[in-house]
PDB file of C-alpha atoms in Angstrom:
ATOM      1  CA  UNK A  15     -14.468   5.705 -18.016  1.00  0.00           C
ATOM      2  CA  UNK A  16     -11.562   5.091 -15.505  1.00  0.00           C
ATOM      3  CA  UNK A  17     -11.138   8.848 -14.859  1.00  0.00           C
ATOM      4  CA  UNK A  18     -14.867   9.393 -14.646  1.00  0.00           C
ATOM      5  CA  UNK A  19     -14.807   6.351 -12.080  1.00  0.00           C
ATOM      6  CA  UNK A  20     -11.887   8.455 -10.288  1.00  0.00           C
ATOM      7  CA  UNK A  21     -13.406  11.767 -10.144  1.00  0.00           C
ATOM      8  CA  UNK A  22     -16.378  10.303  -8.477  1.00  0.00           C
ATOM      9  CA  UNK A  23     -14.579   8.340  -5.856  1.00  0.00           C
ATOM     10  CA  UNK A  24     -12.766  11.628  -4.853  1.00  0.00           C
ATOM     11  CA  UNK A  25     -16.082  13.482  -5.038  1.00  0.00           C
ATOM     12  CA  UNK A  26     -17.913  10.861  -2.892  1.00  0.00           C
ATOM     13  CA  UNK A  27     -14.907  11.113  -0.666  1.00  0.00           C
ATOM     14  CA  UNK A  28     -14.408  14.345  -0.437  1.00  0.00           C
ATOM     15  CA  UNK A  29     -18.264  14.461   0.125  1.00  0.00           C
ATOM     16  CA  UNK A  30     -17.897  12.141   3.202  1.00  0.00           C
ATOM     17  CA  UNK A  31     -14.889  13.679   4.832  1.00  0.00           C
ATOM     18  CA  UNK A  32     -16.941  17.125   4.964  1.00  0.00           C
ATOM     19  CA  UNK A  33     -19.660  15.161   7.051  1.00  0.00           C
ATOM     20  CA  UNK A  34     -17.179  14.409   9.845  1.00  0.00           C
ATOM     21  CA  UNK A  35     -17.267  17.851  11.259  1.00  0.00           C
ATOM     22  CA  UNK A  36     -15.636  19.155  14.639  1.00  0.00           C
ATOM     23  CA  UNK A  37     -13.122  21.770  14.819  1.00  0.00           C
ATOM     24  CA  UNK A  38      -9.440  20.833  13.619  1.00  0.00           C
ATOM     25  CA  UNK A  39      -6.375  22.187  14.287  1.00  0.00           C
ATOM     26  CA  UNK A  40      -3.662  20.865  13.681  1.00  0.00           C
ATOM     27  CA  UNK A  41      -1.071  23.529  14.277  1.00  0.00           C
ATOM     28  CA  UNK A  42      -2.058  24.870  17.535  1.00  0.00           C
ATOM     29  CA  UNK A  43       1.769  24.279  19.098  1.00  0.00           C
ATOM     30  CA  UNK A  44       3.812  25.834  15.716  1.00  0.00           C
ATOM     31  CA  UNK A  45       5.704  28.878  16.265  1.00  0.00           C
ATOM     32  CA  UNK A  46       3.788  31.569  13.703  1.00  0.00           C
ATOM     33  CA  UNK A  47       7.680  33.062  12.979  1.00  0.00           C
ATOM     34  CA  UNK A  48       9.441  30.000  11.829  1.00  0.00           C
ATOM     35  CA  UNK A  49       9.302  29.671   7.884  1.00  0.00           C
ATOM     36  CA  UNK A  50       7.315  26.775   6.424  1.00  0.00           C
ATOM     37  CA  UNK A  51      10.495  25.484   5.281  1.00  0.00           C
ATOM     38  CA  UNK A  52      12.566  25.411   8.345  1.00  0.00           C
ATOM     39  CA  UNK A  53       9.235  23.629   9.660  1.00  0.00           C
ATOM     40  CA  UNK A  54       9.668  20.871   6.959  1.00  0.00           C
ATOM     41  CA  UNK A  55      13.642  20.713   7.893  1.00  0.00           C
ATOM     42  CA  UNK A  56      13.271  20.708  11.668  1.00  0.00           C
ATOM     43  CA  UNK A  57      10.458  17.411  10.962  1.00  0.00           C
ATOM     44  CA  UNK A  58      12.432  15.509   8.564  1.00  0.00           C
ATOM     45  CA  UNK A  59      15.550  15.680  10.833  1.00  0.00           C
ATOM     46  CA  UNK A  60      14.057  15.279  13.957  1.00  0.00           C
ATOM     47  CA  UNK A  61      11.904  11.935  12.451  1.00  0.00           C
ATOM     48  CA  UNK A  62      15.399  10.274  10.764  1.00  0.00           C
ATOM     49  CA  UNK A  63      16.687  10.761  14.127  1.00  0.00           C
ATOM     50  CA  UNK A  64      13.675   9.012  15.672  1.00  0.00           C
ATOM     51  CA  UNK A  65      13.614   6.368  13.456  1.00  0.00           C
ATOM     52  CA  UNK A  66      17.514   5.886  13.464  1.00  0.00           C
ATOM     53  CA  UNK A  67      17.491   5.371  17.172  1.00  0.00           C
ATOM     54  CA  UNK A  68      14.619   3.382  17.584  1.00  0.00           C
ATOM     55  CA  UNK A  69      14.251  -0.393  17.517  1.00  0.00           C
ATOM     56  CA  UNK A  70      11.792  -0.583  15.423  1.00  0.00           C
ATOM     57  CA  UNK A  71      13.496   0.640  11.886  1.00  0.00           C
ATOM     58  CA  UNK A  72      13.173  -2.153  10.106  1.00  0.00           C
ATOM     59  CA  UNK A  73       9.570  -1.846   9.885  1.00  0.00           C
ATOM     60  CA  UNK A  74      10.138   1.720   8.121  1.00  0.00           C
ATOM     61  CA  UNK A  75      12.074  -0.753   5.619  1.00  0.00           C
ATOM     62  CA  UNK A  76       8.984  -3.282   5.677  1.00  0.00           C
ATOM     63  CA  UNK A  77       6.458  -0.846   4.623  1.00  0.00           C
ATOM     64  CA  UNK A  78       8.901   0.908   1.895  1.00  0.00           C
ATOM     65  CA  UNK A  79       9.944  -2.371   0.647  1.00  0.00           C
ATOM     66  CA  UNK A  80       6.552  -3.003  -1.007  1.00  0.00           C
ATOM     67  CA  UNK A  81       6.348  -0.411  -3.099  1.00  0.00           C
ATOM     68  CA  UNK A  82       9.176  -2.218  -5.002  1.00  0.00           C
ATOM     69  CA  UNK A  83       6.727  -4.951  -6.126  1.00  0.00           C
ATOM     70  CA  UNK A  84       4.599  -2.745  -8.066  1.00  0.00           C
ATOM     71  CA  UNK A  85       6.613  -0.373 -10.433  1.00  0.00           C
ATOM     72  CA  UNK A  86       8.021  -3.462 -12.243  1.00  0.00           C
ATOM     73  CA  UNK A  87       4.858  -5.389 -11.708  1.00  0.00           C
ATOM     74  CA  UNK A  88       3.194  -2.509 -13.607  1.00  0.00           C
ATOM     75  CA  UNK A  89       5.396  -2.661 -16.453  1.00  0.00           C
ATOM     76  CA  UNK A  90       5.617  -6.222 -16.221  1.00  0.00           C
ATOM     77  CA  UNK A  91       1.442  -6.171 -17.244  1.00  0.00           C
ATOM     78  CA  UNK A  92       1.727  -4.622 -20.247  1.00  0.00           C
ATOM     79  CA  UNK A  93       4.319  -7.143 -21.572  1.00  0.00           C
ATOM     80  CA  UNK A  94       1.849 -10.041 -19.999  1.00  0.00           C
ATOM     81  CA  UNK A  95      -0.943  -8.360 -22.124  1.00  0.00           C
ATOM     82  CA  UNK A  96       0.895  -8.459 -25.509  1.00  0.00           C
ATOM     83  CA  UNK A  97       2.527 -11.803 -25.205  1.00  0.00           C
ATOM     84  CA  UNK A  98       0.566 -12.867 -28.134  1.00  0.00           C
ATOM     85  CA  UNK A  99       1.335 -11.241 -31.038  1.00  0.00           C
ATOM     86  CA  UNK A 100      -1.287 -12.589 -33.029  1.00  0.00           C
ATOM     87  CA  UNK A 101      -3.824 -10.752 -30.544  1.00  0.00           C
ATOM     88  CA  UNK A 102      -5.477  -7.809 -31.727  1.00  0.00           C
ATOM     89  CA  UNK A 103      -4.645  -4.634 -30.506  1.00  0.00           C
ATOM     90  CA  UNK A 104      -8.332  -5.025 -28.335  1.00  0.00           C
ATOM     91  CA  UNK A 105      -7.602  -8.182 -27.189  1.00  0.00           C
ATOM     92  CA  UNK A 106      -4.258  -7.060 -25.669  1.00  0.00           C
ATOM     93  CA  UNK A 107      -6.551  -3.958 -24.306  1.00  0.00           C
ATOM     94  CA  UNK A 108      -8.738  -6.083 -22.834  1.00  0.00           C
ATOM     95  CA  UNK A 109      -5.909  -8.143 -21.410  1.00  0.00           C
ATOM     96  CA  UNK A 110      -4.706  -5.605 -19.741  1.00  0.00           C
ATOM     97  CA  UNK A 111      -8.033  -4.167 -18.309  1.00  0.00           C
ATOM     98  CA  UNK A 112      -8.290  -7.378 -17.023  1.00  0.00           C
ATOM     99  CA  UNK A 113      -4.405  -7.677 -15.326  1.00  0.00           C
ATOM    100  CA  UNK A 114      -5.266  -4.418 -14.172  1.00  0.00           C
ATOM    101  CA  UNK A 115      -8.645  -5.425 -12.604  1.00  0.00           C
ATOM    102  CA  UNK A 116      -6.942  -8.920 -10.998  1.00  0.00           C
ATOM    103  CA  UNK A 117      -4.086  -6.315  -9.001  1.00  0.00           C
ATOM    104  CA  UNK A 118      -7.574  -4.204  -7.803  1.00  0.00           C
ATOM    105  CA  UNK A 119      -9.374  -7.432  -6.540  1.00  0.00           C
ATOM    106  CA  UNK A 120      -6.083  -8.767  -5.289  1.00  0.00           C
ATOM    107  CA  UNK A 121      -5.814  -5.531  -3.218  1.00  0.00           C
ATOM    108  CA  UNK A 122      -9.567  -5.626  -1.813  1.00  0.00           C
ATOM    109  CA  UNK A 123     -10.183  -9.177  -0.975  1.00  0.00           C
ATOM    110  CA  UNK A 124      -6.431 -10.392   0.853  1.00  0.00           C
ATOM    111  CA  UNK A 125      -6.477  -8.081   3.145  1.00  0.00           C
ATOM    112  CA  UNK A 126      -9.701  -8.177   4.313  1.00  0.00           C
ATOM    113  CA  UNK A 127      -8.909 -11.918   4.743  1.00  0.00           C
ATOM    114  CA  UNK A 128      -5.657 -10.855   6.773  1.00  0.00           C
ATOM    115  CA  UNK A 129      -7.645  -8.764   8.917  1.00  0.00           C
ATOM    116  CA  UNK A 130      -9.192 -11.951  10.239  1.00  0.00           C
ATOM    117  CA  UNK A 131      -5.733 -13.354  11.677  1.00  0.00           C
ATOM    118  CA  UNK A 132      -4.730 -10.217  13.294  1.00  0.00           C
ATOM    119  CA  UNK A 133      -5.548  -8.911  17.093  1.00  0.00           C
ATOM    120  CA  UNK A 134      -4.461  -5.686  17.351  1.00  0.00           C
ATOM    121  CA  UNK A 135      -3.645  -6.115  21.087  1.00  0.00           C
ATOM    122  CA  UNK A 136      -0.686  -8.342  19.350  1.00  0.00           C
ATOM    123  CA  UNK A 137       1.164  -6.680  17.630  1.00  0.00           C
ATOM    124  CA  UNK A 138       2.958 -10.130  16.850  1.00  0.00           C
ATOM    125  CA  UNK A 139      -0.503 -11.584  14.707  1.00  0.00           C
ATOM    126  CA  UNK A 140       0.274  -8.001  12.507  1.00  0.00           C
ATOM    127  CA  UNK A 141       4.045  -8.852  12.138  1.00  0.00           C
ATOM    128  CA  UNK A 142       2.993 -12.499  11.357  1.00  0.00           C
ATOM    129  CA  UNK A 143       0.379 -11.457   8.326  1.00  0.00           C
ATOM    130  CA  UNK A 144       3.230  -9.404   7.039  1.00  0.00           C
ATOM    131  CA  UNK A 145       5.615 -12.177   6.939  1.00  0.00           C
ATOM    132  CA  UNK A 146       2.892 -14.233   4.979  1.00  0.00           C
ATOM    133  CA  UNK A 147       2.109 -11.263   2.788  1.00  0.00           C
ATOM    134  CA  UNK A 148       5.577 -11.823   1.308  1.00  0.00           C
ATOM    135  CA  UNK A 149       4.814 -15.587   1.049  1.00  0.00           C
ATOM    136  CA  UNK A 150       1.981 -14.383  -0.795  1.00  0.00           C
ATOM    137  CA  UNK A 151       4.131 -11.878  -3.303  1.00  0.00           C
ATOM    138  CA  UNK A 152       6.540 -14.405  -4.123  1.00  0.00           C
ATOM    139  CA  UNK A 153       4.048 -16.828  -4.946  1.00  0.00           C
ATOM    140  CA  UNK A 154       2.323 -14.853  -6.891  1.00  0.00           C
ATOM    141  CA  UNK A 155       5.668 -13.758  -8.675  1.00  0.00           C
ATOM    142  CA  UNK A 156       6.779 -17.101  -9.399  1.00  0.00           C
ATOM    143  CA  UNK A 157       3.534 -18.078 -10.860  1.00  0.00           C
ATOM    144  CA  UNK A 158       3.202 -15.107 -13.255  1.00  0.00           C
ATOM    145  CA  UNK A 159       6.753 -16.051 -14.244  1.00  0.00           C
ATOM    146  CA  UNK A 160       6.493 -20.350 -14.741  1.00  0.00           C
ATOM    147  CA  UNK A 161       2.955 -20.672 -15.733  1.00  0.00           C
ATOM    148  CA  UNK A 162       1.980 -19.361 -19.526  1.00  0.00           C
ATOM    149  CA  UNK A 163      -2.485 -19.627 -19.594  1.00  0.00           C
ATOM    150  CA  UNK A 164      -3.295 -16.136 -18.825  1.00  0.00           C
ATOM    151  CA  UNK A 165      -6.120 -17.081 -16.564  1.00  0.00           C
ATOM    152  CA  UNK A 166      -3.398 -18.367 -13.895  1.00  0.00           C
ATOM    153  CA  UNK A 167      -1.756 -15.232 -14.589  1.00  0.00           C
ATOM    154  CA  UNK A 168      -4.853 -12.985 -13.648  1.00  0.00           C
ATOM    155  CA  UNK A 169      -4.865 -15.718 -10.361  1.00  0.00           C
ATOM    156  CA  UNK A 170      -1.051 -15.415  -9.381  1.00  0.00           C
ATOM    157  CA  UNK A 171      -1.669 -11.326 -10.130  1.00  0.00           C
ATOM    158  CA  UNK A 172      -4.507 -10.870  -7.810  1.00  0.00           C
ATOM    159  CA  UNK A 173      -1.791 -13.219  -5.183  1.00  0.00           C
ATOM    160  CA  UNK A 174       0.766 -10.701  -5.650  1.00  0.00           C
ATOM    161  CA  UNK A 175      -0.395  -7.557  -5.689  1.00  0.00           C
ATOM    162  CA  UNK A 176      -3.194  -8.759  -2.336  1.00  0.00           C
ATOM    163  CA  UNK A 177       0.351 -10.021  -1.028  1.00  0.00           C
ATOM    164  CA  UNK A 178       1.339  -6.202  -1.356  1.00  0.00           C
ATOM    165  CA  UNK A 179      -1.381  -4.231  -0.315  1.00  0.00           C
ATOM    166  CA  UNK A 180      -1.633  -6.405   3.330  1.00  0.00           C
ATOM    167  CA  UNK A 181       2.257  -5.708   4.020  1.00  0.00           C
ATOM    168  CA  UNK A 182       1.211  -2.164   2.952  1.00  0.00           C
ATOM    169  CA  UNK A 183      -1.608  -1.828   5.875  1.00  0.00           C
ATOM    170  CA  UNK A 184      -0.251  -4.110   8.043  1.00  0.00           C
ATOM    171  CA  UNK A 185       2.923  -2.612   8.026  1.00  0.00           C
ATOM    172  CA  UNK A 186       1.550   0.800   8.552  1.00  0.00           C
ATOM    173  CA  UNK A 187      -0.652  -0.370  11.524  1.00  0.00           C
ATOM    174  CA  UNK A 188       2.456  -2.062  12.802  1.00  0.00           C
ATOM    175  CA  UNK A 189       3.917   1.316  12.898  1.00  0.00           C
ATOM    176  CA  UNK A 190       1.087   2.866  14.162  1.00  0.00           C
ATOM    177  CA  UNK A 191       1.501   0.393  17.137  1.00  0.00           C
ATOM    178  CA  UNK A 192       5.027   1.140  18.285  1.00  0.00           C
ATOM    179  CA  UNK A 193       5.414   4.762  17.399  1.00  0.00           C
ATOM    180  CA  UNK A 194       4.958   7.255  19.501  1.00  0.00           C
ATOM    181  CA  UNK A 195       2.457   9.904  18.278  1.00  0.00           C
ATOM    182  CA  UNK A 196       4.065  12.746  18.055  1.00  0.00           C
ATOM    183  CA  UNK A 197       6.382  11.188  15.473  1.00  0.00           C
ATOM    184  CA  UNK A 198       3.379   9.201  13.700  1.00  0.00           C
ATOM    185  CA  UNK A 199       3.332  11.592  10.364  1.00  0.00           C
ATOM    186  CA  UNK A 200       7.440  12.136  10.397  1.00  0.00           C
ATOM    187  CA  UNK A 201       7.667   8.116  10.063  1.00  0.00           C
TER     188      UNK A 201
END
């Protein structure tokens, strides 16, 4: 069912991008004789430079530093889901279906609350809802660690992982923000 649910998103997606239209082009100032490869080199060299002598690294580090939440968090589900051993193989399904489902409403709903406290003419308000994302990730961290009813872990897993997806966007828009755009895709 989840792959089925997939496949349609993409399709629907796919669907929708086709609709926009216009004529792209995104290579009009490449140089037809340089090889794809040096292309990649000559980007990822010229963007570590960028970012290396720019003041605003640390964001790189921001963004990148959420991604660290969620391959342990990940793991960390499945051994949530079979803390019982007297549960039935179904019921430690359907616990994790429902871990799973917490991190997905987690990542919907906080960040369209965080969009509410940010002004993107202040760039500040966007640094400031990062900061309390990661208020929000170690909150919900310590409570799937100290608390042992699974319904307050399903409430401290949707705090964690919306925690992570708003330092995720915001971070990105942040960057968005305060690099210039000929570097945007190279940072």
């Amino acid at each position: 069912v989840c792959f089925v649910i997939d496949t349609l998103g993409y399709i629907i997606s796919c669907f929708l991008l086709y609709q926009i239209g216009g004529h792209w082009n995104a290579s009009d100032e490449s140089d037809p004789n340089i090889s794809l490869c040096s292309r990649i080199e000559d980007m990822t060299v010229s963007g570590i430079r960028y970012i290396k002598n720019s003041s605003f690294w640390p964001l790189v580090l921001l963004k990148a530093s959420t991604s660290f939440v969620y391959g342990g968090s990940d793991v960390l589900n499945v051994s949530f889901a079979e803390e019982n051993p007297a549960d039935s193989e179904a019921r430690k399904s359907e616990k994790l279906g429902s871990l799973f489902t917490a991190v997905g409403v987690g990542c919907l709903i906080f960040p369209l609350i965080a969009e509410k406290l940010t002004n993107d003419k202040y760039p500040k308000t966007v640094l400031n809802t990062c900061v309390l994302s990661f208020l929000l990730q170690a909150c919900g961290c310590l409570g799937q660690g100290y608390f042992n009813s699974f319904k307050l872990t399903l409430l401290f897993t949707m705090l964690r992982s919306g925690g992570g997806n708003i330092a995720w966007i915001e971070s990105q828009i942040l960057l968005q923000m305060v690099v210039k755009n000929e570097m945007l895709g190279r940072v």
